[in-house]
Amino acid sequence: MDIDWSKLTFSYLPTACHIEYHWKDGAWDKGELKTEPYVTLSIAAECLHYGQEAFEGLKAYRGEDGKIRVFRMEMNARRLMNSAYRTCMAPVPEALFCKAVERVVKANIDYVPPYGTGATLYIRPLLFGSSPQIGVAPADEYTFIVLVTPVGAYYKGGLQAVKACIVDEYDRAAPHGTGMVKLAGNYAASLLPHEKAKEAGYAVDLYLDPAQHKYIEEFGSSNFLAITKDGKYVTPASPSVLPSVTNNGLQQVAKDLGIPVEVRPIDFEAEIESFAEVAACGTAVVITPVSEIVRLSTGKHYVLPTGDGCGPVFQKLYDAYTAIQWGKAPDTHGWLKVIA
Ligand SMILES: Cc1ncc(COP(=O)(O)O)c(C=O)c1O
């Protein structure tokens, strides 16, 4: 194994093995570690035809003390259960999910990047309907896989801001649809608007609420956060936004630091110019500051006061949150599981 940890990006690198479980006749099997990074599926498998597939994303960190810590896996387990419920899939019990993560991380211990490189082991659980199904109906059998792959530090220097755009032509979620769960189909639907945003020169796409295009929802693959001029942390309350583990944790860290938190509808046009800082948040990057938002349908630019860097409040939250993840600050909320 010869990996240049400092050159890793966010892309797939095969590892020693993944773990695979099967559900049939009402029960999960014991799961098996598999060295070949392939699955054998019927060409009539449900997931290939009707998209009965959900996934998760979380990370393991190697600390300065050499210990490997997985961050808040119970939150991902619960979110996958919600995704399973919404798509009539067999749920993966929380204990089985956590056991699967522990087994696969242990079996790939050499792929957890060394401390100091900023790189981490990305953990990607997948759940899908795997039995043949030609009529539209839930599958009779399910497969649960957890694969891992080392990924690089996103920021090699300090936190750098990106420009975002609103693509009013498309929505990522429908009212009463599936925006609040992590289904593969949501991402398939977001690929075209994301490509259009990139073509227009914007790294991230921001969505407004699908019913009125008035309230802020979230970015294509991250939640929306803002700091008001009077120092409050605000993030949208919406039934069609994905509940982000990072947003949840940052809210807790904000409260711990005495920063008031508001989860409420945010009227884009009425409020965007009143924010001191805006950012996107998610597991892959934690916090991505946003320097400017352009509404492509009107051509109007909304420039944030923080420029190309990161505002002071998000920097403070980023530092406090990542210190917990790397095992450098006390884990006062019990977020970390040390893998022996
Ligand atoms: C649509 C969407 N929103 C938000 C997030 C951030 O969620 P988390 O913080 O759990 O990674 C993600 C990434 O998983 C996402 O795809």
PDB file of N, CA and C and ligand atoms in Angstrom, residues 79 172 182 187 218 220-223 242 244-246 281-283, ligand 1:
ATOM      1  N   ARG A  79     -30.977   8.456  10.522  1.00  0.00           N
ATOM      2  CA  ARG A  79     -31.403   9.079   9.258  1.00  0.00           C
ATOM      3  C   ARG A  79     -31.652   8.004   8.199  1.00  0.00           C
ATOM      4  N   ARG A 172     -34.856  20.979  -5.801  1.00  0.00           N
ATOM      5  CA  ARG A 172     -34.220  19.709  -5.417  1.00  0.00           C
ATOM      6  C   ARG A 172     -35.218  18.792  -4.715  1.00  0.00           C
ATOM      7  N   LYS A 182     -32.345  10.814   2.612  1.00  0.00           N
ATOM      8  CA  LYS A 182     -31.133  10.822   1.776  1.00  0.00           C
ATOM      9  C   LYS A 182     -31.223   9.727   0.717  1.00  0.00           C
ATOM     10  N   TYR A 187     -30.418  12.991  -5.584  1.00  0.00           N
ATOM     11  CA  TYR A 187     -29.140  13.477  -6.136  1.00  0.00           C
ATOM     12  C   TYR A 187     -29.155  13.379  -7.663  1.00  0.00           C
ATOM     13  N   GLU A 218     -31.852  24.838   1.089  1.00  0.00           N
ATOM     14  CA  GLU A 218     -30.474  24.409   1.354  1.00  0.00           C
ATOM     15  C   GLU A 218     -29.702  24.381   0.036  1.00  0.00           C
ATOM     16  N   GLY A 220     -27.193  22.257  -2.747  1.00  0.00           N
ATOM     17  CA  GLY A 220     -27.383  20.959  -3.389  1.00  0.00           C
ATOM     18  C   GLY A 220     -26.974  19.787  -2.525  1.00  0.00           C
ATOM     19  N   SER A 221     -25.874  19.932  -1.777  1.00  0.00           N
ATOM     20  CA  SER A 221     -25.459  18.824  -0.918  1.00  0.00           C
ATOM     21  C   SER A 221     -24.966  19.315   0.446  1.00  0.00           C
ATOM     22  N   SER A 222     -25.576  20.397   0.921  1.00  0.00           N
ATOM     23  CA  SER A 222     -25.208  20.910   2.251  1.00  0.00           C
ATOM     24  C   SER A 222     -26.312  21.847   2.746  1.00  0.00           C
ATOM     25  N   ASN A 223     -26.391  22.015   4.055  1.00  0.00           N
ATOM     26  CA  ASN A 223     -27.386  22.918   4.647  1.00  0.00           C
ATOM     27  C   ASN A 223     -26.923  24.366   4.574  1.00  0.00           C
ATOM     28  N   LEU A 242     -32.775  18.302   4.153  1.00  0.00           N
ATOM     29  CA  LEU A 242     -32.170  17.127   4.782  1.00  0.00           C
ATOM     30  C   LEU A 242     -31.632  17.510   6.165  1.00  0.00           C
ATOM     31  N   SER A 244     -29.164  17.764   8.586  1.00  0.00           N
ATOM     32  CA  SER A 244     -27.708  17.577   8.503  1.00  0.00           C
ATOM     33  C   SER A 244     -27.119  17.295   9.878  1.00  0.00           C
ATOM     34  N   VAL A 245     -26.299  16.270   9.960  1.00  0.00           N
ATOM     35  CA  VAL A 245     -25.616  15.944  11.218  1.00  0.00           C
ATOM     36  C   VAL A 245     -24.693  17.114  11.597  1.00  0.00           C
ATOM     37  N   THR A 246     -24.037  17.688  10.591  1.00  0.00           N
ATOM     38  CA  THR A 246     -23.107  18.796  10.847  1.00  0.00           C
ATOM     39  C   THR A 246     -23.859  20.017  11.391  1.00  0.00           C
ATOM     40  N   CYS A 281     -22.929  23.822   5.127  1.00  0.00           N
ATOM     41  CA  CYS A 281     -22.295  22.869   6.048  1.00  0.00           C
ATOM     42  C   CYS A 281     -22.654  21.435   5.709  1.00  0.00           C
ATOM     43  N   GLY A 282     -21.693  20.532   5.896  1.00  0.00           N
ATOM     44  CA  GLY A 282     -21.912  19.101   5.659  1.00  0.00           C
ATOM     45  C   GLY A 282     -20.691  18.312   6.098  1.00  0.00           C
ATOM     46  N   THR A 283     -20.841  17.002   6.154  1.00  0.00           N
ATOM     47  CA  THR A 283     -19.775  16.122   6.644  1.00  0.00           C
ATOM     48  C   THR A 283     -18.466  16.267   5.863  1.00  0.00           C
TER      49      THR A 283
HETATM   50  C1  LIG B   1     -28.817  17.671   0.505  1.00  0.00           C
HETATM   51  C2  LIG B   1     -27.856  17.636   1.638  1.00  0.00           C
HETATM   52  N1  LIG B   1     -28.040  18.489   2.652  1.00  0.00           N
HETATM   53  C3  LIG B   1     -27.211  18.500   3.713  1.00  0.00           C
HETATM   54  C4  LIG B   1     -26.128  17.643   3.796  1.00  0.00           C
HETATM   55  C5  LIG B   1     -25.226  17.679   4.988  1.00  0.00           C
HETATM   56  O1  LIG B   1     -25.533  16.614   5.828  1.00  0.00           O
HETATM   57  P1  LIG B   1     -24.443  16.043   6.853  1.00  0.00           P
HETATM   58  O2  LIG B   1     -24.036  17.185   7.703  1.00  0.00           O
HETATM   59  O3  LIG B   1     -25.182  15.007   7.613  1.00  0.00           O
HETATM   60  O4  LIG B   1     -23.329  15.526   6.029  1.00  0.00           O
HETATM   61  C6  LIG B   1     -25.905  16.744   2.766  1.00  0.00           C
HETATM   62  C7  LIG B   1     -24.785  15.792   2.834  1.00  0.00           C
HETATM   63  O5  LIG B   1     -24.983  14.701   3.295  1.00  0.00           O
HETATM   64  C8  LIG B   1     -26.772  16.734   1.658  1.00  0.00           C
HETATM   65  O6  LIG B   1     -26.562  15.899   0.646  1.00  0.00           O
END
